[in-house]
Coordinates of C-alpha atoms in Angstrom, one line a residue:
Chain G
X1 CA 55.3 128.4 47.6
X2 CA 55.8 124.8 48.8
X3 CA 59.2 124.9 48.0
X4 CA 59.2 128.0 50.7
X5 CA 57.2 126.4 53.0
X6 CA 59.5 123.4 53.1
X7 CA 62.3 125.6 53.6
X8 CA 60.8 127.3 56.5
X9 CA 60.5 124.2 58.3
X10 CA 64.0 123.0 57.7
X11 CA 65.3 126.3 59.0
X12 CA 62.8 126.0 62.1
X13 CA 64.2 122.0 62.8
X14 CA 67.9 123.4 62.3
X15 CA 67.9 126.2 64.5
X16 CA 65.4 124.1 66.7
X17 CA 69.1 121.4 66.9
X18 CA 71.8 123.5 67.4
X19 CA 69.9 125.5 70.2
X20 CA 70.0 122.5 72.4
X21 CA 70.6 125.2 75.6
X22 CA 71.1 122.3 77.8
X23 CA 74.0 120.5 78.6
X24 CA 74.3 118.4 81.5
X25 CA 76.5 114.6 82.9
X26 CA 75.7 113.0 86.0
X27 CA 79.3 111.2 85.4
X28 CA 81.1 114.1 86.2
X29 CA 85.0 113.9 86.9
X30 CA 86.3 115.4 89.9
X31 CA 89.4 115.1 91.2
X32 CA 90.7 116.1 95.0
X33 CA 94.3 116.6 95.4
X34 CA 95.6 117.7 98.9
X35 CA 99.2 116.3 98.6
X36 CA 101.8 118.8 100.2
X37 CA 105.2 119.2 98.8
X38 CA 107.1 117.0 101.4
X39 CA 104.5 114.3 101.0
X40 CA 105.8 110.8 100.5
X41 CA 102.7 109.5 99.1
X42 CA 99.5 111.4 97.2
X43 CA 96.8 112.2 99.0
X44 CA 94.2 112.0 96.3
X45 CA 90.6 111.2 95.6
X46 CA 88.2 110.9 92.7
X47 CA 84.9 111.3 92.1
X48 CA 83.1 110.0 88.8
X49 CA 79.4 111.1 90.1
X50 CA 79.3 115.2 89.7
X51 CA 76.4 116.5 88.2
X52 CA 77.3 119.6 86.5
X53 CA 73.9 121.6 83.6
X54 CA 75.8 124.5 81.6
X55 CA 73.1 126.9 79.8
X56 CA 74.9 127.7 76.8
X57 CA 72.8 130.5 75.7
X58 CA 73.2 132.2 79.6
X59 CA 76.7 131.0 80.1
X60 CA 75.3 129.8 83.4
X61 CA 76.6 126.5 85.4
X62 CA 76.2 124.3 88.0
X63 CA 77.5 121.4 90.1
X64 CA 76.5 118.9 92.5
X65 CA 78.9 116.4 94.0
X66 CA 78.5 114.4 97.2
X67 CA 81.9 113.9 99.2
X68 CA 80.7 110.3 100.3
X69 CA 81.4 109.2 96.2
X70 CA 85.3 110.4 96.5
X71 CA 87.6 107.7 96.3
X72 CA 90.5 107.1 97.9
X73 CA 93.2 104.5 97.5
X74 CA 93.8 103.7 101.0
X75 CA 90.9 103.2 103.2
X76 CA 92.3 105.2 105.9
X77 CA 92.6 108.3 103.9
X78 CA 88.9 108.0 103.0
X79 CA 87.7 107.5 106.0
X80 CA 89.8 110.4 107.4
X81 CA 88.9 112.5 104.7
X82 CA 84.8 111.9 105.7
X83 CA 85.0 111.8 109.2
X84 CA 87.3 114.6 110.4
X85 CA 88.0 116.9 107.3
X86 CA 85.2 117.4 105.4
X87 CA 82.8 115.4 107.8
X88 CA 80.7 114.5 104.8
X89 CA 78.1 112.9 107.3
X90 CA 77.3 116.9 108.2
X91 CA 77.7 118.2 104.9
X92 CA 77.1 115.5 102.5
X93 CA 77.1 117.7 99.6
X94 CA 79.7 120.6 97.5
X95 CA 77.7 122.7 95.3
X96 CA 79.2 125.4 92.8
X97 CA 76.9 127.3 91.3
X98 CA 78.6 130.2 88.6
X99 CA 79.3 131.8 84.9
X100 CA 81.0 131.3 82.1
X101 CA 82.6 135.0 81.2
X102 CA 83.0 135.6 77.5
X103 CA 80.2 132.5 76.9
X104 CA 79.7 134.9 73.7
X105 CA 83.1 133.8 72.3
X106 CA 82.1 130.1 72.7
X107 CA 80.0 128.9 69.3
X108 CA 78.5 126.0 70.7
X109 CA 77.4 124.6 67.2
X110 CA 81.2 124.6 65.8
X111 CA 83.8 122.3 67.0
X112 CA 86.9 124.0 68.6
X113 CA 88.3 124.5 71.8
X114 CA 87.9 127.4 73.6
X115 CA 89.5 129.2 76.7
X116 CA 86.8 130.5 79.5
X117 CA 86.8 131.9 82.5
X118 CA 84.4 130.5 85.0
X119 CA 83.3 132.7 87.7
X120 CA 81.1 131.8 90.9
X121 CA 80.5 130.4 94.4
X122 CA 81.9 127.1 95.6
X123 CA 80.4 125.8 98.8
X124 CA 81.8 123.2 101.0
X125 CA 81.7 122.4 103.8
X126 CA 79.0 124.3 105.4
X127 CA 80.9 127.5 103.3
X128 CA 80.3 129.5 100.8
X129 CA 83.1 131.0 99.0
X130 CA 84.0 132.8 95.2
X131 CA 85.8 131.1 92.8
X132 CA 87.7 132.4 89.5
X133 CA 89.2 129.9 87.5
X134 CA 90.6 129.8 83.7
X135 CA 88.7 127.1 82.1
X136 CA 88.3 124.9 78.6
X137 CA 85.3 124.3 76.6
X138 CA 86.1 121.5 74.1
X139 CA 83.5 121.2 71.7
X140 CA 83.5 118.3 69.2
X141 CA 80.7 116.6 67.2
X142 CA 77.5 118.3 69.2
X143 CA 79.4 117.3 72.1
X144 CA 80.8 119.2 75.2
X145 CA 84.0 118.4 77.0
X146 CA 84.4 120.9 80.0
X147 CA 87.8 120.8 81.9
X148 CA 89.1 122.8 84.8
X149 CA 91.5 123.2 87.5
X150 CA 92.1 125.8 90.5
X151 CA 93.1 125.6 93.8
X152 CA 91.3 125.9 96.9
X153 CA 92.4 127.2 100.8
X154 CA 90.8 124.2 103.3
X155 CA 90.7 127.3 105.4
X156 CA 88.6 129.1 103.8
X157 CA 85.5 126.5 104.2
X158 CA 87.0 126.2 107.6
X159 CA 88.9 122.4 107.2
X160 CA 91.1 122.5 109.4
X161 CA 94.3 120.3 109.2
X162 CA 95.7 119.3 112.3
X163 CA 99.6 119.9 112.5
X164 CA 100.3 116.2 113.2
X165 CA 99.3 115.9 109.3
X166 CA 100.5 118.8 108.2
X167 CA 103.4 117.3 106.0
X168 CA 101.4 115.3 104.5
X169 CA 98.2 117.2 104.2
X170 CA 98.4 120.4 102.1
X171 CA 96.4 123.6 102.9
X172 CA 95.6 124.2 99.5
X173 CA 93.8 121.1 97.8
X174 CA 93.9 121.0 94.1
X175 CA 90.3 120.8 92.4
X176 CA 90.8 119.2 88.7
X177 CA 87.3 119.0 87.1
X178 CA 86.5 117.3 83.8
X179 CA 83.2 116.6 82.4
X180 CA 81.7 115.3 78.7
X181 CA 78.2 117.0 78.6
X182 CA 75.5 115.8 76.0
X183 CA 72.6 117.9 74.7
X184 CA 69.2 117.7 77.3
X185 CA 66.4 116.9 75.6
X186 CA 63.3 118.0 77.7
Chain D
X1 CA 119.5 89.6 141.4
X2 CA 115.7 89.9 141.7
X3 CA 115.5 93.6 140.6
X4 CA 117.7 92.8 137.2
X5 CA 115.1 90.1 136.4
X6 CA 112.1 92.4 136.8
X7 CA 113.5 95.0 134.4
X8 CA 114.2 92.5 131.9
X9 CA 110.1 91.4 131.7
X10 CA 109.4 94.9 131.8
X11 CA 111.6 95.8 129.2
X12 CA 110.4 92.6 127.4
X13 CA 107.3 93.2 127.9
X14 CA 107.1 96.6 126.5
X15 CA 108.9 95.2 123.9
X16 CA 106.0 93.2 123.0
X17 CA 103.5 96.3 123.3
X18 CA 105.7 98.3 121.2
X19 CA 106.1 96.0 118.1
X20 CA 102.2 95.1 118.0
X21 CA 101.3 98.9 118.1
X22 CA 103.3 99.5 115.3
X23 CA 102.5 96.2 113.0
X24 CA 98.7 97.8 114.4
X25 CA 99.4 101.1 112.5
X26 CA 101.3 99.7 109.4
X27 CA 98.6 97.4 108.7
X28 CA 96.1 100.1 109.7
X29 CA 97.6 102.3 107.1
X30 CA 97.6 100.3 104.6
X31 CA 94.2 99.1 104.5
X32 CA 92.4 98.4 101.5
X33 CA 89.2 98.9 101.3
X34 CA 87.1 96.1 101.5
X35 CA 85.6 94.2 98.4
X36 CA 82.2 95.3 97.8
X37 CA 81.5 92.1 96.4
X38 CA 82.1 90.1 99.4
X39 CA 80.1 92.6 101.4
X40 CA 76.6 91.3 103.2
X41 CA 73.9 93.8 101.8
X42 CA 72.3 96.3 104.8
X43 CA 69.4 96.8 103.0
X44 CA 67.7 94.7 100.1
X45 CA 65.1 96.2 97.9
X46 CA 64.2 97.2 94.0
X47 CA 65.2 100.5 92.7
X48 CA 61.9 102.3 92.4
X49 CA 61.1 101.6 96.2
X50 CA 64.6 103.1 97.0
X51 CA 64.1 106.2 95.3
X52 CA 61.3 107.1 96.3
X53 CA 62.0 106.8 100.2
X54 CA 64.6 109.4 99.3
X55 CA 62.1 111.5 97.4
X56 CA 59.2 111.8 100.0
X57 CA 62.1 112.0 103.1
X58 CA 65.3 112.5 102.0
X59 CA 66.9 113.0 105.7
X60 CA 65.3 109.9 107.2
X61 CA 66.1 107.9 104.4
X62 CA 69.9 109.2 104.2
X63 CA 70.0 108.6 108.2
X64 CA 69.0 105.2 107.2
X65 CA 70.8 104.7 104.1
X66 CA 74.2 106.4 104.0
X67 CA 77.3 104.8 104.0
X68 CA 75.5 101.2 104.0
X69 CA 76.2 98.5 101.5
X70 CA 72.7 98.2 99.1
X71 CA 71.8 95.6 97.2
X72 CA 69.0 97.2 94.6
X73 CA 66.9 95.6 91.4
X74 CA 65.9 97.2 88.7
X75 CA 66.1 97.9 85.0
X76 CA 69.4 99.7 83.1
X77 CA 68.3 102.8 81.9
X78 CA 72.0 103.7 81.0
X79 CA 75.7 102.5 80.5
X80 CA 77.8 104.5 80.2
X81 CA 81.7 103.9 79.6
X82 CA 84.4 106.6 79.9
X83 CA 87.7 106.5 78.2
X84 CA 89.6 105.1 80.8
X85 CA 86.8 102.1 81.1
X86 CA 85.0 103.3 84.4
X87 CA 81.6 102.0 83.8
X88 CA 78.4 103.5 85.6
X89 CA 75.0 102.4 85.2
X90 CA 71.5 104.1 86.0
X91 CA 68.9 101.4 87.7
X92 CA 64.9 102.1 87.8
X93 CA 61.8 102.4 85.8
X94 CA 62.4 104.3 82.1
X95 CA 59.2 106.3 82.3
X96 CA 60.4 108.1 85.7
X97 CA 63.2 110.4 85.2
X98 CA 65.5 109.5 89.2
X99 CA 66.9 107.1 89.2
X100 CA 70.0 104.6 91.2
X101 CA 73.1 105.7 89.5
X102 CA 75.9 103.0 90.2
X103 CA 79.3 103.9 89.5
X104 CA 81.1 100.1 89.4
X105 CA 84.6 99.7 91.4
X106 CA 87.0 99.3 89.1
X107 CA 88.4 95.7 90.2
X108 CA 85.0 94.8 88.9
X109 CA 84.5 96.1 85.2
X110 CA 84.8 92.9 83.7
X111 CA 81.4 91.5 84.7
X112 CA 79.6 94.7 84.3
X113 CA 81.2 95.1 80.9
X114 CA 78.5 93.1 78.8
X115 CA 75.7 94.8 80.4
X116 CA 72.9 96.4 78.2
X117 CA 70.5 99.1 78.0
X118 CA 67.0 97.3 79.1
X119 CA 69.4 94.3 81.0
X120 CA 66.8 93.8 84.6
X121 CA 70.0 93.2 87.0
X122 CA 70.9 93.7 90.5
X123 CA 73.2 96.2 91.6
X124 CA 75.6 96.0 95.1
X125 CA 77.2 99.2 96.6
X126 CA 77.7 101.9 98.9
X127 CA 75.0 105.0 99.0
X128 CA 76.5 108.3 99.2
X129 CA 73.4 109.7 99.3
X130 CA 71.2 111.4 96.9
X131 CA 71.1 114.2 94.8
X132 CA 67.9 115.6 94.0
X133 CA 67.6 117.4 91.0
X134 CA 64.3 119.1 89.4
X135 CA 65.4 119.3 86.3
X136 CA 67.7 116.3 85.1
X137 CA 65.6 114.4 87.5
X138 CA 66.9 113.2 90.9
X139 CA 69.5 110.1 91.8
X140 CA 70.5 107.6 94.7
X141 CA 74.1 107.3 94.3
X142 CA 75.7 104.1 94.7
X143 CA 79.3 103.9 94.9
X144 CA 82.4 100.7 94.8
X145 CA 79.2 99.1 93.0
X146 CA 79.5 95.6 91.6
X147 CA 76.9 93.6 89.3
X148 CA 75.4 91.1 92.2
X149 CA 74.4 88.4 90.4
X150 CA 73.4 86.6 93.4
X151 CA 71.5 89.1 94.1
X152 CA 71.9 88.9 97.6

């Protein structure tokens, strides 16, 4: 009987572990790339202050970036970047808010890496726009590595690149995200 | 005679416009951004006190804070160090959950590299605002920061 009862409670603590739903970084990785072909030189920012929660039992995930925390080499480029692209004093803040599809194939309790789709709405910008992007789900020792890249229009959350620039400045910026999330613990 | 000479300046002259314009936009272009370190602090206060002026008015306090060099004090709740050695460090009191998350410029890992969990330090940087959050709790974000151990 005590043997049982013991055994009860060890399942209880196990299951309790590996159904950390949680995830979540506030060092979040995101990288901006918006160098066009006939670019001499990159025109490329970083930001290592995303917040990004996954649910792994709903599949369900978010962001939060500010644009202020992207880094660029040259001052110039960041001040341009803030002031009359993405005019981060009006719209300090880039949300996504989305799904993993097939989160059933991910086992979040075994290590592996597994290919996702992520589906949902990016906003920037003062826009709001869908996103579908293929994405990887690394997971390795209780820990979570998410890592994706897609490409986004400017136009579509209405930056606007003036033709001055525009050999220099692509219309499609590349988005490159990679995160290591750790179990939350409420 | 006259007329030949007063081309010459003028062509001389422009000359001289010409070639400072452009050493203007090389340099200009080529700007680096400036050294935190070396920056005079806009505001001066502990990490606690910061916070919370975002958390009971977050647009006044981002009208007054954002994009301003801040020199905060407080406690290390986290250090954190990713594989490429970017070190970022979470400032304020252990039994709130916001806090000032400080993301150190890279010319300055070295003297944030021996910093512990519990260390009382101040922090220099730039605020890019503040991210409020109600479940993982809600951060200040200070960015290009460096350990200020002058604290000034």
């Amino acid at each position: 009987m005590k043997s049982l009862l013991l055994f009860a409670v060890a399942v209880f603590i196990i299951s309790g572990t590996s159904m950390a739903q949680k995830y979540y970084t506030k060092n979040g990785k995101i990288n901006f790339d918006a160098t066009a072909p006939t670019s001499p030189e990159k025109i490329e920012g970083v930001n290592r202050t995303a917040t990004c929660v996954i649910d792994s039992k709903s599949g369900n995930m978010q962001f939060a970036v500010l644009m202020k925390g992207f880094e660029f080499e040259r001052a110039l480029m960041e001040e341009h970047f803030n002031e009359n692209y993405i005019e981060s004093h009006k719209y300090p803040k880039a949300e996504f808010k989305g799904e993993i599809k097939q989160n059933d194939a991910v086992n979040y309790s075994k290590d592996g890496t597994y290919p996702v789709k992520i589906k949902g709405k990016l906003t920037l910008h003062g826009e709001s726009k869908d996103i579908e992007t293929e994405a990887k789900i690394i997971i390795q020792n209780g820990k979570i590595s998410a890592m994706a890249e897609f490409s986004v229009k400017l136009d579509d959350f209405k930056v606007s690149i003036p033709g001055i620039v525009a050999d220099k400045v692509s219309k499609v910026a590349k988005i490159s995200v990679s995160c290591s999330l750790e179990p939350f613990k409420s | 005679m006259k007329r030949k000479k007063i081309i010459k300046y003028v062509l001389l002259s422009l000359l001289v416009v010409i070639a400072a314009a452009a050493a203007y936009i090389y340099k200009e272009y080529n700007r680096t951004h400036r050294d935190t370190a070396k920056l005079k602090a806009d505001y001066n206060l502990p990490a606690a006190t910061l916070i919370r002026e975002f958390e009971t008015d977050q647009q006044s306090a981002n009208k007054k804070y954002w994009d301003k060099v801040i020199n905060v004090q407080g406690q290390v709740k986290e250090f954190a160090r990713d594989e490429k050695g970017f070190i970022s460090l979470a400032l304020g009191d252990t039994s709130s959950m916001s806090s000032v998350r400080c993301s150190i410029d890279s010319l300055h890992t070295k003297e944030a590299g021996s910093i512990k969990k519990g260390d009382q330090l101040a922090v220099k940087g730039i605020c890019s605002g503040f991210n409020a959050d109600e479940l993982l709790g809600s951060d200040v974000i200070l960015v290009r920061a460096v350990v200020n151990k002058k604290n000034k």
